[in-house]
Short mmCIF file of C-alpha atoms in Angstrom, two decimals:
data_model
loop_
_atom_site.label_atom_id
_atom_site.label_comp_id
_atom_site.label_asym_id
_atom_site.label_seq_id
_atom_site.Cartn_x
_atom_site.Cartn_y
_atom_site.Cartn_z
CA MET J 229 0.00 0.00 0.00
CA SER J 230 1.44 3.41 -0.95
CA HIS J 231 2.22 6.12 1.60
CA GLU J 232 -0.52 8.39 0.27
CA LEU J 233 -3.14 5.67 0.18
CA ARG J 234 -2.19 4.54 3.66
CA LYS J 235 -2.56 8.10 4.90
CA ALA J 236 -5.78 8.78 3.05
CA GLY J 237 -7.68 5.77 4.33
CA THR J 238 -10.91 6.79 2.65
CA SER J 239 -12.96 4.00 4.19
CA LEU J 240 -13.20 3.32 7.90
CA PRO J 241 -14.74 0.26 9.52
CA ALA J 242 -18.12 0.78 11.14
CA THR J 243 -16.60 0.56 14.63
CA LEU J 244 -14.37 3.57 14.04
CA ARG J 245 -17.13 5.57 12.38
CA PHE J 246 -19.32 4.88 15.42
CA TYR J 247 -16.45 5.76 17.79
CA ARG J 248 -15.94 9.10 16.03
CA ARG J 249 -19.63 9.99 16.27
CA LEU J 250 -19.84 8.87 19.90
CA SER J 251 -16.68 10.73 20.98
CA ALA J 252 -17.91 13.87 19.23
CA ALA J 253 -21.30 13.64 20.92
CA ALA J 254 -19.63 13.08 24.30
CA GLY J 255 -17.66 16.32 24.04
CA PRO J 256 -20.24 18.41 25.96
CA LEU J 257 -20.01 15.92 28.84
CA THR J 258 -16.31 16.67 29.34
CA PRO J 259 -16.84 19.15 32.23
CA ILE J 260 -18.62 16.43 34.22
CA LEU J 261 -15.79 13.97 33.63
CA LEU J 262 -13.14 16.55 34.48
CA LYS J 263 -14.92 17.55 37.69
CA ARG J 264 -15.03 13.93 38.80
CA ARG J 265 -11.36 13.34 37.97
CA LEU J 266 -10.36 16.52 39.78
CA LYS J 267 -12.04 15.25 42.94
CA GLN J 268 -10.14 11.98 42.55
CA GLY J 269 -6.83 13.82 42.20
CA LYS J 270 -6.37 12.54 38.64
CA GLU J 271 -6.17 15.97 37.01
CA ASP J 272 -4.12 19.12 37.59
CA PRO J 273 -6.59 22.00 38.12
CA ALA J 274 -4.08 24.53 36.78
CA ARG J 275 -3.78 22.63 33.48
CA ILE J 276 -7.29 21.34 32.97
CA ASN J 277 -7.74 23.09 29.62
CA GLU J 278 -5.00 20.97 28.07
CA ARG J 279 -7.48 18.10 28.14
CA ARG J 280 -9.60 20.14 25.73
CA GLY J 281 -6.64 20.70 23.42
CA ILE J 282 -6.06 24.26 24.65
CA ALA J 283 -2.33 24.90 24.91
CA ARG J 284 -0.86 26.77 27.85
CA GLN J 285 2.18 28.02 25.95
CA PRO J 286 3.11 28.99 22.39
CA ARG J 287 4.52 26.60 19.84
CA PRO J 288 8.28 27.01 19.45
CA GLY J 289 9.66 27.83 16.03
CA GLY J 290 11.29 25.20 13.85
CA PRO J 291 10.69 21.44 13.56
CA LEU J 292 8.69 19.89 16.37
CA VAL J 293 8.70 16.19 17.25
CA TRP J 294 5.68 15.07 19.27
CA ILE J 295 6.19 12.07 21.55
CA HIS J 296 3.25 10.49 23.34
CA GLY J 297 3.33 7.93 26.15
CA ALA J 298 0.56 6.82 28.46
CA SER J 299 2.27 7.32 31.81
CA VAL J 300 5.51 7.31 33.77
CA GLY J 301 7.04 4.14 32.34
CA GLU J 302 6.56 5.17 28.74
CA VAL J 303 7.81 8.72 29.29
CA LEU J 304 10.95 7.47 31.04
CA ALA J 305 11.52 4.87 28.32
CA ALA J 306 11.79 7.72 25.82
CA ALA J 307 14.08 9.88 28.00
CA ALA J 308 17.33 8.96 26.23
CA LEU J 309 15.65 9.29 22.81
CA ILE J 310 14.36 12.73 23.78
CA GLU J 311 17.88 13.81 24.75
CA ARG J 312 19.28 12.64 21.41
CA LEU J 313 16.53 14.37 19.40
CA ARG J 314 17.07 17.56 21.38
CA ALA J 315 20.79 17.39 20.59
CA LEU J 316 19.87 17.26 16.88
CA GLY J 317 18.09 20.60 17.26
CA MET J 318 14.55 19.27 17.30
CA GLY J 319 11.85 20.92 19.35
CA ILE J 320 10.22 18.33 21.61
CA LEU J 321 6.60 18.09 22.72
CA VAL J 322 5.87 15.30 25.19
CA THR J 323 2.30 14.30 26.01
CA SER J 324 1.04 11.87 28.62
CA GLY J 325 -2.15 11.18 30.50
CA THR J 326 -1.37 11.10 34.23
CA VAL J 327 -0.52 13.65 36.92
CA THR J 328 2.40 11.49 38.05
CA SER J 329 3.94 11.39 34.58
CA ALA J 330 3.66 15.16 34.30
CA ALA J 331 5.51 15.56 37.60
CA VAL J 332 8.22 13.14 36.50
CA ALA J 333 8.62 14.97 33.17
CA ALA J 334 9.04 18.27 35.03
CA LYS J 335 11.80 16.74 37.18
CA ARG J 336 13.64 14.77 34.53
CA PHE J 337 13.59 17.03 31.46
CA PRO J 338 15.09 20.49 30.84
CA PRO J 339 12.70 23.46 30.59
CA ASP J 340 12.72 23.59 26.78
CA ILE J 341 11.11 20.12 26.61
CA ILE J 342 7.40 20.95 26.50
CA HIS J 343 4.97 18.72 28.36
CA GLN J 344 1.23 18.80 27.77
CA TYR J 345 -1.55 16.51 28.90
CA ILE J 346 -2.91 14.50 26.00
CA PRO J 347 -6.30 15.91 25.00
CA TYR J 348 -9.36 13.76 25.41
CA ASP J 349 -9.96 11.86 22.19
CA SER J 350 -12.86 13.97 20.97
CA PRO J 351 -12.51 15.23 17.36
CA ARG J 352 -12.87 18.90 18.33
CA PHE J 353 -10.20 18.69 21.06
CA VAL J 354 -7.85 16.72 18.83
CA GLU J 355 -8.14 19.19 15.94
CA ARG J 356 -7.51 22.10 18.31
CA PHE J 357 -4.42 20.36 19.68
CA LEU J 358 -3.00 19.65 16.21
CA ASP J 359 -3.87 23.13 14.90
CA HIS J 360 -1.75 24.68 17.63
CA TRP J 361 1.26 22.36 17.78
CA GLN J 362 1.54 21.30 14.10
CA PRO J 363 4.09 18.55 14.75
CA GLY J 364 6.35 17.44 11.94
CA LEU J 365 6.65 13.91 13.33
CA ALA J 366 4.50 11.96 15.80
CA LEU J 367 5.96 9.14 17.88
CA PHE J 368 3.58 6.93 19.87
CA ILE J 369 5.25 4.86 22.60
CA GLU J 370 4.36 1.16 23.04
CA SER J 371 0.59 0.79 22.61
CA ASP J 372 -1.35 3.86 23.78
CA LEU J 373 -3.37 4.32 20.59
CA TRP J 374 -6.08 7.00 20.46
CA PRO J 375 -8.17 6.60 17.29
CA ASN J 376 -9.11 10.24 16.65
CA LEU J 377 -5.56 11.43 17.25
CA ILE J 378 -4.16 8.85 14.86
CA LEU J 379 -6.78 9.41 12.17
CA ALA J 380 -6.53 13.19 12.36
CA GLY J 381 -2.72 13.08 12.22
CA ALA J 382 -2.84 10.79 9.18
CA ARG J 383 -5.30 13.11 7.39
CA ARG J 384 -2.83 15.96 7.92
CA HIS J 385 -0.03 13.78 6.46
CA ILE J 386 1.98 13.90 9.68
CA PRO J 387 4.41 10.96 9.69
CA ILE J 388 3.27 8.68 12.53
CA VAL J 389 5.65 6.13 14.00
CA LEU J 390 5.12 3.58 16.75
CA ILE J 391 8.26 3.27 18.89
CA ASN J 392 9.10 0.61 21.47
CA GLY J 393 5.97 -1.16 20.28
CA ARG J 394 4.59 -3.89 22.48
CA MET J 395 1.54 -6.12 22.12
CA SER J 396 0.90 -8.09 25.29
CA ARG J 397 -0.43 -11.63 25.34
CA ARG J 398 -3.61 -10.22 26.92
CA SER J 399 -4.17 -7.45 24.37
CA PHE J 400 -3.43 -9.52 21.28
CA PRO J 401 -6.51 -11.82 21.36
CA ARG J 402 -8.77 -8.85 22.19
CA TRP J 403 -7.51 -6.91 19.18
CA ARG J 404 -7.83 -9.97 16.94
CA ARG J 405 -11.54 -9.96 17.70
CA ALA J 406 -11.59 -6.35 16.42
CA SER J 407 -9.25 -7.01 13.51
CA ARG J 408 -10.70 -4.47 11.06
CA THR J 409 -10.58 -1.72 13.68
CA ILE J 410 -6.95 -2.25 14.72
CA ALA J 411 -5.88 -2.78 11.10
CA ALA J 412 -7.41 0.57 10.15
CA LEU J 413 -5.41 2.27 12.91
CA LEU J 414 -2.11 0.46 12.39
CA SER J 415 -2.26 1.10 8.65
CA ARG J 416 -1.97 4.82 9.43
CA PHE J 417 1.49 4.30 10.92
CA ASP J 418 4.39 4.85 8.54
CA ILE J 419 6.47 2.35 10.48
CA CYS J 420 6.11 0.29 13.66
CA LEU J 421 9.31 -0.16 15.66
CA VAL J 422 8.73 -3.05 18.05
CA GLN J 423 10.54 -4.70 20.94
CA SER J 424 10.73 -8.37 19.94
CA GLU J 425 10.00 -11.02 17.34
CA ILE J 426 6.77 -11.91 19.13
CA ASP J 427 5.66 -8.28 19.02
CA ALA J 428 6.56 -8.11 15.32
CA GLU J 429 4.45 -11.19 14.56
CA ARG J 430 1.50 -9.82 16.51
CA PHE J 431 1.59 -6.35 14.95
CA THR J 432 1.95 -7.83 11.47
CA THR J 433 -0.98 -10.18 12.08
CA LEU J 434 -3.09 -7.22 13.21
CA GLY J 435 -2.43 -5.22 10.05
CA ALA J 436 0.78 -3.21 10.52
CA ARG J 437 2.53 -3.11 7.15
CA ASN J 438 6.04 -1.90 7.97
CA VAL J 439 7.33 -3.55 11.13
CA VAL J 440 10.95 -3.39 12.31
CA ILE J 441 12.40 -5.02 15.45
CA THR J 442 14.48 -2.44 17.31
CA GLY J 443 14.47 -3.83 20.85
CA ASN J 444 13.29 -2.38 24.12
CA LEU J 445 14.16 1.27 24.81
CA LYS J 446 13.71 0.62 28.52
CA LEU J 447 16.94 -1.37 28.43
CA ASP J 448 18.80 1.76 27.37
CA VAL J 449 17.49 4.08 30.06
CA GLN J 450 20.11 5.85 32.13
CA ALA J 451 20.38 5.32 35.86
CA PRO J 452 17.89 7.67 37.52
CA PRO J 453 19.39 10.82 39.02
CA ALA J 454 19.65 11.58 42.73
CA ASP J 455 20.11 14.82 44.61
CA GLU J 456 23.54 14.50 46.21
CA ALA J 457 22.65 16.44 49.36
CA LYS J 458 19.50 14.36 49.94
CA LEU J 459 21.43 11.14 49.33
CA GLU J 460 24.13 12.12 51.82
CA ARG J 461 21.48 12.81 54.47
CA LEU J 462 19.82 9.44 53.89
CA LEU J 463 23.15 7.61 53.98
CA PHE J 464 24.04 9.40 57.20
CA VAL J 465 20.80 8.57 59.06
CA THR J 466 20.83 4.93 57.88
CA ARG J 467 24.57 4.22 58.29
CA GLY J 468 25.27 0.78 59.64
CA ARG J 469 21.75 -0.50 59.00
CA PRO J 470 20.79 -3.23 56.52
CA VAL J 471 18.32 -1.74 54.01
CA VAL J 472 15.94 -3.30 51.50
CA VAL J 473 13.82 -1.31 49.05
CA ALA J 474 10.44 -2.32 47.65
CA ALA J 475 9.98 -0.25 44.49
CA SER J 476 6.70 0.68 42.82
CA THR J 477 4.52 -1.47 45.08
CA HIS J 478 0.83 -2.13 44.53
CA PRO J 479 -2.03 -2.98 46.91
CA GLY J 480 -1.63 -6.47 48.31
CA GLU J 481 2.16 -6.35 48.29
CA GLU J 482 2.70 -4.05 51.27
CA GLU J 483 1.08 -6.61 53.60
CA MET J 484 3.60 -9.24 52.49
CA LEU J 485 6.46 -6.79 52.91
CA LEU J 486 5.37 -5.93 56.45
CA THR J 487 5.19 -9.63 57.33
CA ALA J 488 8.64 -10.18 55.83
CA HIS J 489 10.04 -7.26 57.82
CA ARG J 490 8.55 -8.51 61.09
CA THR J 491 10.09 -11.97 60.57
CA LEU J 492 13.49 -10.70 59.42
CA ALA J 493 13.75 -8.17 62.24
CA ASN J 494 14.22 -11.10 64.62
CA HIS J 495 17.53 -11.82 62.86
CA PHE J 496 18.41 -8.29 61.68
CA PRO J 497 17.17 -6.01 64.49
CA SER J 498 18.22 -2.78 62.78
CA LEU J 499 16.65 -3.69 59.41
CA LEU J 500 15.07 -0.78 57.51
CA THR J 501 12.48 -1.55 54.83
CA VAL J 502 11.79 1.27 52.37
CA ILE J 503 8.43 1.05 50.59
CA VAL J 504 8.06 3.19 47.48
CA PRO J 505 4.40 2.92 46.38
CA ARG J 506 3.72 3.10 42.65
CA HIS J 507 1.06 5.72 43.43
CA PRO J 508 2.37 8.13 46.08
CA ASP J 509 -1.14 9.14 47.17
CA ARG J 510 -1.38 5.73 48.85
CA GLY J 511 1.20 6.83 51.43
CA GLU J 512 -1.34 7.56 54.15
CA ALA J 513 -3.10 4.23 53.72
CA ILE J 514 0.22 2.39 53.89
CA ALA J 515 1.14 4.34 57.04
CA ARG J 516 -2.06 3.16 58.71
CA MET J 517 -1.21 -0.38 57.68
CA VAL J 518 2.25 -0.03 59.25
CA VAL J 519 0.76 1.21 62.53
CA ALA J 520 -1.74 -1.66 62.57
CA SER J 521 1.12 -4.13 62.16
CA GLY J 522 2.84 -2.78 65.27
CA ALA J 523 5.82 -1.39 63.34
CA GLN J 524 7.19 2.15 63.44
CA GLY J 525 6.69 4.06 60.19
CA THR J 526 7.92 7.37 58.78
CA ARG J 527 6.63 9.17 55.66
CA ARG J 528 8.89 11.03 53.26
CA SER J 529 6.04 13.16 51.89
CA LEU J 530 5.83 14.74 55.38
CA GLU J 531 9.53 15.69 55.04
CA GLN J 532 10.50 13.09 57.63
CA LEU J 533 13.74 11.12 57.63
CA PRO J 534 14.04 7.63 59.11
CA THR J 535 15.22 7.58 62.71
CA ALA J 536 16.85 4.78 64.68
CA ARG J 537 13.35 3.63 65.69
CA THR J 538 11.95 3.60 62.14
CA ASP J 539 11.15 0.13 60.82
CA ILE J 540 9.35 1.12 57.61
CA TYR J 541 10.21 4.23 55.61
CA ILE J 542 7.35 5.12 53.26
CA ALA J 543 8.83 6.99 50.30
CA ASP J 544 5.55 8.45 49.03
CA THR J 545 7.10 11.08 46.75
CA ILE J 546 7.62 11.37 43.00
CA GLY J 547 10.86 10.99 41.08
CA GLU J 548 13.14 9.86 43.91
CA LEU J 549 13.73 6.20 43.12
CA GLY J 550 17.30 7.10 42.20
CA LEU J 551 17.90 7.96 45.85
CA PHE J 552 16.62 4.67 47.20
CA TYR J 553 18.27 2.46 44.59
CA ARG J 554 21.56 4.01 45.71
CA LEU J 555 20.67 3.43 49.36
CA ALA J 556 19.96 -0.31 49.28
CA PRO J 557 21.74 -3.30 47.71
CA ILE J 558 18.51 -5.34 47.57
CA VAL J 559 15.44 -4.23 45.59
CA PHE J 560 12.07 -5.92 45.27
CA MET J 561 10.33 -4.85 42.06
CA GLY J 562 6.66 -4.25 42.76
CA GLY J 563 3.59 -5.11 40.74
CA SER J 564 4.89 -8.67 40.50
CA LEU J 565 3.49 -10.46 43.55
CA VAL J 566 0.06 -9.30 42.41
CA PRO J 567 -1.09 -9.71 38.78
CA HIS J 568 -0.15 -6.22 37.64
CA GLY J 569 2.63 -7.32 35.30
CA GLY J 570 5.76 -6.11 37.09
CA GLN J 571 7.74 -2.89 36.93
CA ASN J 572 10.86 -2.12 34.94
CA PRO J 573 13.98 -3.45 36.74
CA ILE J 574 16.57 -1.80 34.50
CA GLU J 575 17.14 1.38 36.50
CA ALA J 576 17.75 -0.66 39.64
CA VAL J 577 20.13 -2.95 37.76
CA LYS J 578 22.12 0.03 36.55
CA LEU J 579 22.60 1.08 40.17
CA ASN J 580 23.97 -2.37 41.15
CA ALA J 581 20.92 -3.72 42.96
CA SER J 582 20.17 -7.38 43.55
CA ILE J 583 16.68 -7.85 42.08
CA VAL J 584 13.87 -9.85 43.65
CA HIS J 585 10.50 -10.16 41.89
CA GLY J 586 7.25 -12.07 41.95
CA PRO J 587 5.79 -14.35 39.25
CA HIS J 588 3.65 -11.71 37.50
CA VAL J 589 6.13 -9.99 35.16
CA PHE J 590 4.26 -10.14 31.87
CA ASN J 591 4.98 -6.44 31.19
CA PHE J 592 8.68 -7.32 30.78
CA PRO J 593 8.79 -11.08 30.11
CA ASP J 594 11.97 -11.15 28.01
CA VAL J 595 13.91 -8.97 30.44
CA TYR J 596 13.00 -10.94 33.55
CA TYR J 597 13.52 -14.27 31.79
CA ALA J 598 17.04 -13.22 30.79
CA LEU J 599 17.83 -11.88 34.25
CA ASP J 600 16.54 -14.99 36.02
CA ARG J 601 18.35 -17.34 33.66
CA ALA J 602 21.66 -15.52 34.17
CA GLY J 603 21.32 -15.41 37.94
CA GLY J 604 20.81 -11.65 37.86
CA ALA J 605 17.42 -11.76 39.61
CA TRP J 606 15.41 -14.06 41.85
CA ARG J 607 11.78 -15.02 41.43
CA VAL J 608 9.65 -15.54 44.54
CA ASP J 609 6.08 -16.76 44.33
CA ASP J 610 4.65 -15.63 47.66
CA GLY J 611 5.33 -13.75 50.86
CA ASP J 612 7.13 -16.65 52.55
CA ALA J 613 9.52 -17.01 49.63
CA LEU J 614 10.06 -13.25 49.63
CA THR J 615 11.06 -13.36 53.31
CA LYS J 616 13.50 -16.24 52.74
CA GLN J 617 15.09 -14.54 49.72
CA PHE J 618 15.55 -11.26 51.57
CA GLY J 619 17.13 -13.16 54.45
CA TYR J 620 19.52 -15.00 52.12
CA LEU J 621 20.65 -11.81 50.42
CA LEU J 622 21.00 -9.88 53.66
CA ASN J 623 23.31 -12.64 54.92
CA ASP J 624 25.40 -13.07 51.77
CA SER J 625 27.06 -10.00 50.27
CA ALA J 626 28.95 -12.15 47.75
CA ALA J 627 25.65 -13.46 46.36
CA ARG J 628 24.38 -9.89 46.06
CA ASP J 629 27.49 -8.76 44.19
CA ALA J 630 27.41 -11.75 41.84
CA ALA J 631 23.75 -11.13 40.99
CA ALA J 632 24.34 -7.43 40.34
CA ALA J 633 27.25 -8.23 38.01
CA ALA J 634 25.24 -10.87 36.12
CA ALA J 635 22.31 -8.48 35.73
CA ALA J 636 24.57 -5.73 34.38
CA GLN J 637 25.92 -8.11 31.72
CA VAL J 638 22.37 -9.07 30.67
CA VAL J 639 21.31 -5.45 30.31
CA GLU J 640 24.41 -4.61 28.27
CA ARG J 641 23.82 -7.57 25.97
CA LEU J 642 20.16 -6.77 25.39
CA GLY J 643 20.69 -3.03 24.88
CA GLY J 644 21.09 -1.04 21.66
CA ALA J 645 17.43 -0.21 21.01
CA LEU J 646 18.11 3.54 21.16
CA ASP J 647 20.60 3.49 18.29
CA ARG J 648 18.40 1.19 16.21
CA THR J 649 15.39 3.44 16.82
CA LEU J 650 17.32 6.55 15.76
CA THR J 651 18.51 4.78 12.61
CA ALA J 652 14.91 3.92 11.68
CA LEU J 653 13.82 7.51 12.37
CA GLU J 654 16.65 9.06 10.38
CA PRO J 655 14.69 9.62 7.11
CA TYR J 656 11.98 11.54 8.98
CA LEU J 657 14.51 13.59 10.95
CA LEU J 658 16.45 14.46 7.79
CA GLN J 659 13.21 15.65 6.21
CA LEU J 660 12.51 17.91 9.20
CA GLN J 661 16.02 19.33 9.05
CA PHE J 662 15.64 19.95 5.31
CA GLU J 663 12.36 21.79 5.90
CA ARG J 664 14.00 23.92 8.58
CA ARG J 665 16.88 24.89 6.29
CA ALA J 666 14.42 25.71 3.50
CA ALA J 667 12.38 27.90 5.86
CA ASP J 668 15.52 29.72 7.02
CA ALA J 669 16.79 30.32 3.48
#
């Protein structure tokens, strides 16, 4: 299928035509939805108009690359790519859909990287968004596909590329049942850059016509930063204590961690367990849980540091995992003892952590399989196994060091997705640079 025909897409399946009519009709209901989400803390009241496609700042001059990711993980996966595109002189617009991801973007990116909330997928909001920003290239990360955004971008002949594409074993059969719908969307992409052979097979089966395996960008992320002064204070107040970190935990996991701490404290009386909830607004609920367990807890969001009496340090803040990965040699990756799919272990690996995880790691199956097989991570299936593994690692520094070294080798071997992604994007970037030179002439 030619580029122009792929972009034109004169006929849409009935499902997409219905979706367009329904999303347009739902536009007037947006204030009700926004009011509800504001009460739930899911929207930023100062930036609420961005959800209607109303920009809060002007478009910068020159070529603009628009990068969209659903939430924190996707935005961080693109961090190194964003830095490289910025070095090439590209203006960068990053969109995402969560308050947490916006906060992380503000912390991790320089001021000239523009962040906006993705507009709700109503035709009027989408057109307003595209009218203002006029991107020269659109990059969608992994699988957050909004039909009206994709269709409107294709009608405007904006090159649309899927990067770090992933199609989970859960999503694939659902999309196969809506094969004409997903094919109509994927056919609007100029190219789909995917993580693995399995992803390539799935995207091709669903109708993507130009699929290239580039690997997983999350393997090329840099170690997360840490404020040196804050790190020194934490190291000072925890000196001499064994420390374990539970990163990005989800409901159901904190109970197991508290049980593990209570058991291990009999053998390691000064043990400090740091719990970093995936959603920081759960800090208060976790604190109540700690009190109910009879342990002593301290919350970072209240600007408290752990004291000698602190058993559980609740790190309910945003963008500080780099601190805690540097604080502890043992890290449990959350979202894996409950069926959430697991969190990305790469940042912890790059800061020399020994990784412990549960059985539910379907968000990163290839990474965890490689780590486990090489002895760079340990799988535990329940709270009892978690307690035993923590105890083993707390007792054996040589085992911790060997695991960290094995994990680092795995990550190095599996890396390279950033360079392969940039190579695939090169024709589009050269076109943007040509257009900039022509405009300046």
